[in-house]
Amino acid sequence: MINTLFPHKRYSFMSSNIFEMIPDNISSLIEENIIPIKLKKGQVLFYEGTIPSGVYVLKKGKIKKYATGLNGKEHIFYLIRENEILGHHNLLCKEVYSHSAACLTDCLLHLIPKEIFLSIIEDNQEILQGLLRSISHEFGVFISNSKIMAQHSVRERTALSILRLDEFFEEKGCFKLSRKDHSNLIGTSIESLIRVLHDFKKEQIIDVEKNTILIKDTKKLITVANFR
């Protein structure tokens, strides 16, 4: 579905698995040095302004990446799902984290210590190229999001977010996300989001039950989203 709607993946949270095709010796090195981490829904993996100690591979669950404004409100700018990597941006540029990451669901992660990760990418061009593709894709999504925030109405942004979240959660037309997280992803208030969702329900575009959204008419959603 997403490939039809977004042929250039400008809006998609989907990113490639950079560890999908690596030599056995590097795979063994990673397995020998990973540190498994289990977190519950709502727990924070790392905070903005802290120092990276390695990179994380998400083995199970969903994670949000967000920045916090002066008023304490979150802006969610990217979502991570199984087999994707996070924490590498600031590690590579030798800076503190520019954002925070927290669990949308219960999560299992593998931490690859900083020294191991840096030695791996130094000796393996395929992984380095995969990292560059991942960073480039995320940057492209960030630019597209900036345009959406500046030029699209809350109604249009909400429609587009539903299409993206449907792809991200892979539940075939149905997904669950808290109103707070959904509004922080769109860049609006919870009250404004609820009003738009109510309108969509009246127009028979979606159905809503608590925090679960069921898509009833994808074509109408595409029309409302008004993306280019």
PDB file of N, CA, C and O in Angstrom, residues 22-48:
ATOM      1  N   ILE A  22      25.506  -9.249   6.350  1.00  0.00           N
ATOM      2  CA  ILE A  22      26.857  -8.963   6.834  1.00  0.00           C
ATOM      3  C   ILE A  22      27.623 -10.272   6.936  1.00  0.00           C
ATOM      4  O   ILE A  22      27.043 -11.353   7.093  1.00  0.00           O
ATOM      5  N   PRO A  23      28.938 -10.205   6.863  1.00  0.00           N
ATOM      6  CA  PRO A  23      29.753 -11.422   6.964  1.00  0.00           C
ATOM      7  C   PRO A  23      29.559 -12.140   8.303  1.00  0.00           C
ATOM      8  O   PRO A  23      29.257 -11.507   9.311  1.00  0.00           O
ATOM      9  N   ASP A  24      29.750 -13.455   8.288  1.00  0.00           N
ATOM     10  CA  ASP A  24      29.551 -14.255   9.497  1.00  0.00           C
ATOM     11  C   ASP A  24      30.472 -13.830  10.641  1.00  0.00           C
ATOM     12  O   ASP A  24      30.068 -13.854  11.804  1.00  0.00           O
ATOM     13  N   ASN A  25      31.703 -13.433  10.297  1.00  0.00           N
ATOM     14  CA  ASN A  25      32.638 -13.067  11.367  1.00  0.00           C
ATOM     15  C   ASN A  25      32.190 -11.804  12.099  1.00  0.00           C
ATOM     16  O   ASN A  25      32.345 -11.686  13.320  1.00  0.00           O
ATOM     17  N   ILE A  26      31.596 -10.857  11.354  1.00  0.00           N
ATOM     18  CA  ILE A  26      31.117  -9.628  11.990  1.00  0.00           C
ATOM     19  C   ILE A  26      29.847  -9.913  12.777  1.00  0.00           C
ATOM     20  O   ILE A  26      29.653  -9.387  13.878  1.00  0.00           O
ATOM     21  N   SER A  27      29.001 -10.771  12.218  1.00  0.00           N
ATOM     22  CA  SER A  27      27.783 -11.162  12.925  1.00  0.00           C
ATOM     23  C   SER A  27      28.130 -11.827  14.260  1.00  0.00           C
ATOM     24  O   SER A  27      27.500 -11.549  15.289  1.00  0.00           O
ATOM     25  N   SER A  28      29.163 -12.666  14.251  1.00  0.00           N
ATOM     26  CA  SER A  28      29.602 -13.339  15.480  1.00  0.00           C
ATOM     27  C   SER A  28      30.153 -12.344  16.482  1.00  0.00           C
ATOM     28  O   SER A  28      29.899 -12.441  17.696  1.00  0.00           O
ATOM     29  N   LEU A  29      30.912 -11.358  15.979  1.00  0.00           N
ATOM     30  CA  LEU A  29      31.487 -10.328  16.855  1.00  0.00           C
ATOM     31  C   LEU A  29      30.383  -9.528  17.543  1.00  0.00           C
ATOM     32  O   LEU A  29      30.466  -9.245  18.747  1.00  0.00           O
ATOM     33  N   ILE A  30      29.356  -9.197  16.782  1.00  0.00           N
ATOM     34  CA  ILE A  30      28.227  -8.454  17.354  1.00  0.00           C
ATOM     35  C   ILE A  30      27.526  -9.297  18.416  1.00  0.00           C
ATOM     36  O   ILE A  30      27.244  -8.821  19.527  1.00  0.00           O
ATOM     37  N   GLU A  31      27.254 -10.565  18.081  1.00  0.00           N
ATOM     38  CA  GLU A  31      26.543 -11.447  19.004  1.00  0.00           C
ATOM     39  C   GLU A  31      27.315 -11.624  20.321  1.00  0.00           C
ATOM     40  O   GLU A  31      26.714 -11.730  21.393  1.00  0.00           O
ATOM     41  N   GLU A  32      28.636 -11.650  20.228  1.00  0.00           N
ATOM     42  CA  GLU A  32      29.466 -11.857  21.416  1.00  0.00           C
ATOM     43  C   GLU A  32      29.500 -10.636  22.330  1.00  0.00           C
ATOM     44  O   GLU A  32      29.788 -10.753  23.527  1.00  0.00           O
ATOM     45  N   ASN A  33      29.197  -9.469  21.777  1.00  0.00           N
ATOM     46  CA  ASN A  33      29.378  -8.228  22.549  1.00  0.00           C
ATOM     47  C   ASN A  33      28.096  -7.460  22.837  1.00  0.00           C
ATOM     48  O   ASN A  33      28.140  -6.441  23.533  1.00  0.00           O
ATOM     49  N   ILE A  34      26.962  -7.918  22.310  1.00  0.00           N
ATOM     50  CA  ILE A  34      25.728  -7.175  22.547  1.00  0.00           C
ATOM     51  C   ILE A  34      25.315  -7.236  24.015  1.00  0.00           C
ATOM     52  O   ILE A  34      25.614  -8.197  24.732  1.00  0.00           O
ATOM     53  N   ILE A  35      24.622  -6.199  24.427  1.00  0.00           N
ATOM     54  CA  ILE A  35      24.054  -6.133  25.766  1.00  0.00           C
ATOM     55  C   ILE A  35      22.543  -6.046  25.617  1.00  0.00           C
ATOM     56  O   ILE A  35      22.022  -5.038  25.124  1.00  0.00           O
ATOM     57  N   PRO A  36      21.795  -7.113  25.954  1.00  0.00           N
ATOM     58  CA  PRO A  36      20.338  -7.070  25.802  1.00  0.00           C
ATOM     59  C   PRO A  36      19.705  -6.114  26.815  1.00  0.00           C
ATOM     60  O   PRO A  36      20.124  -6.058  27.980  1.00  0.00           O
ATOM     61  N   ILE A  37      18.707  -5.376  26.368  1.00  0.00           N
ATOM     62  CA  ILE A  37      18.009  -4.422  27.224  1.00  0.00           C
ATOM     63  C   ILE A  37      16.512  -4.614  27.032  1.00  0.00           C
ATOM     64  O   ILE A  37      16.012  -4.568  25.906  1.00  0.00           O
ATOM     65  N   LYS A  38      15.793  -4.809  28.105  1.00  0.00           N
ATOM     66  CA  LYS A  38      14.334  -4.914  28.055  1.00  0.00           C
ATOM     67  C   LYS A  38      13.721  -3.686  28.711  1.00  0.00           C
ATOM     68  O   LYS A  38      14.100  -3.315  29.831  1.00  0.00           O
ATOM     69  N   LEU A  39      12.800  -3.049  28.006  1.00  0.00           N
ATOM     70  CA  LEU A  39      12.127  -1.865  28.527  1.00  0.00           C
ATOM     71  C   LEU A  39      10.627  -2.022  28.388  1.00  0.00           C
ATOM     72  O   LEU A  39      10.135  -2.661  27.451  1.00  0.00           O
ATOM     73  N   LYS A  40       9.894  -1.422  29.298  1.00  0.00           N
ATOM     74  CA  LYS A  40       8.441  -1.452  29.262  1.00  0.00           C
ATOM     75  C   LYS A  40       7.908  -0.257  28.462  1.00  0.00           C
ATOM     76  O   LYS A  40       8.599   0.744  28.266  1.00  0.00           O
ATOM     77  N   LYS A  41       6.687  -0.380  28.006  1.00  0.00           N
ATOM     78  CA  LYS A  41       6.021   0.722  27.308  1.00  0.00           C
ATOM     79  C   LYS A  41       6.098   1.995  28.146  1.00  0.00           C
ATOM     80  O   LYS A  41       5.814   1.985  29.350  1.00  0.00           O
ATOM     81  N   GLY A  42       6.526   3.090  27.523  1.00  0.00           N
ATOM     82  CA  GLY A  42       6.624   4.373  28.216  1.00  0.00           C
ATOM     83  C   GLY A  42       8.004   4.681  28.773  1.00  0.00           C
ATOM     84  O   GLY A  42       8.315   5.847  29.068  1.00  0.00           O
ATOM     85  N   GLN A  43       8.866   3.659  28.927  1.00  0.00           N
ATOM     86  CA  GLN A  43      10.207   3.903  29.443  1.00  0.00           C
ATOM     87  C   GLN A  43      11.085   4.593  28.393  1.00  0.00           C
ATOM     88  O   GLN A  43      10.923   4.372  27.192  1.00  0.00           O
ATOM     89  N   VAL A  44      12.021   5.404  28.878  1.00  0.00           N
ATOM     90  CA  VAL A  44      12.911   6.155  27.990  1.00  0.00           C
ATOM     91  C   VAL A  44      14.218   5.398  27.804  1.00  0.00           C
ATOM     92  O   VAL A  44      14.831   4.953  28.779  1.00  0.00           O
ATOM     93  N   LEU A  45      14.628   5.260  26.562  1.00  0.00           N
ATOM     94  CA  LEU A  45      15.885   4.577  26.242  1.00  0.00           C
ATOM     95  C   LEU A  45      17.070   5.512  26.465  1.00  0.00           C
ATOM     96  O   LEU A  45      18.060   5.140  27.094  1.00  0.00           O
ATOM     97  N   PHE A  46      16.978   6.722  25.926  1.00  0.00           N
ATOM     98  CA  PHE A  46      18.001   7.742  26.209  1.00  0.00           C
ATOM     99  C   PHE A  46      17.370   9.122  26.106  1.00  0.00           C
ATOM    100  O   PHE A  46      16.345   9.317  25.458  1.00  0.00           O
ATOM    101  N   TYR A  47      18.006  10.068  26.791  1.00  0.00           N
ATOM    102  CA  TYR A  47      17.496  11.436  26.839  1.00  0.00           C
ATOM    103  C   TYR A  47      18.358  12.387  26.015  1.00  0.00           C
ATOM    104  O   TYR A  47      19.578  12.197  25.884  1.00  0.00           O
ATOM    105  N   GLU A  48      17.705  13.408  25.489  1.00  0.00           N
ATOM    106  CA  GLU A  48      18.385  14.488  24.792  1.00  0.00           C
ATOM    107  C   GLU A  48      19.442  15.102  25.714  1.00  0.00           C
ATOM    108  O   GLU A  48      19.193  15.335  26.896  1.00  0.00           O
TER     109      GLU A  48
END
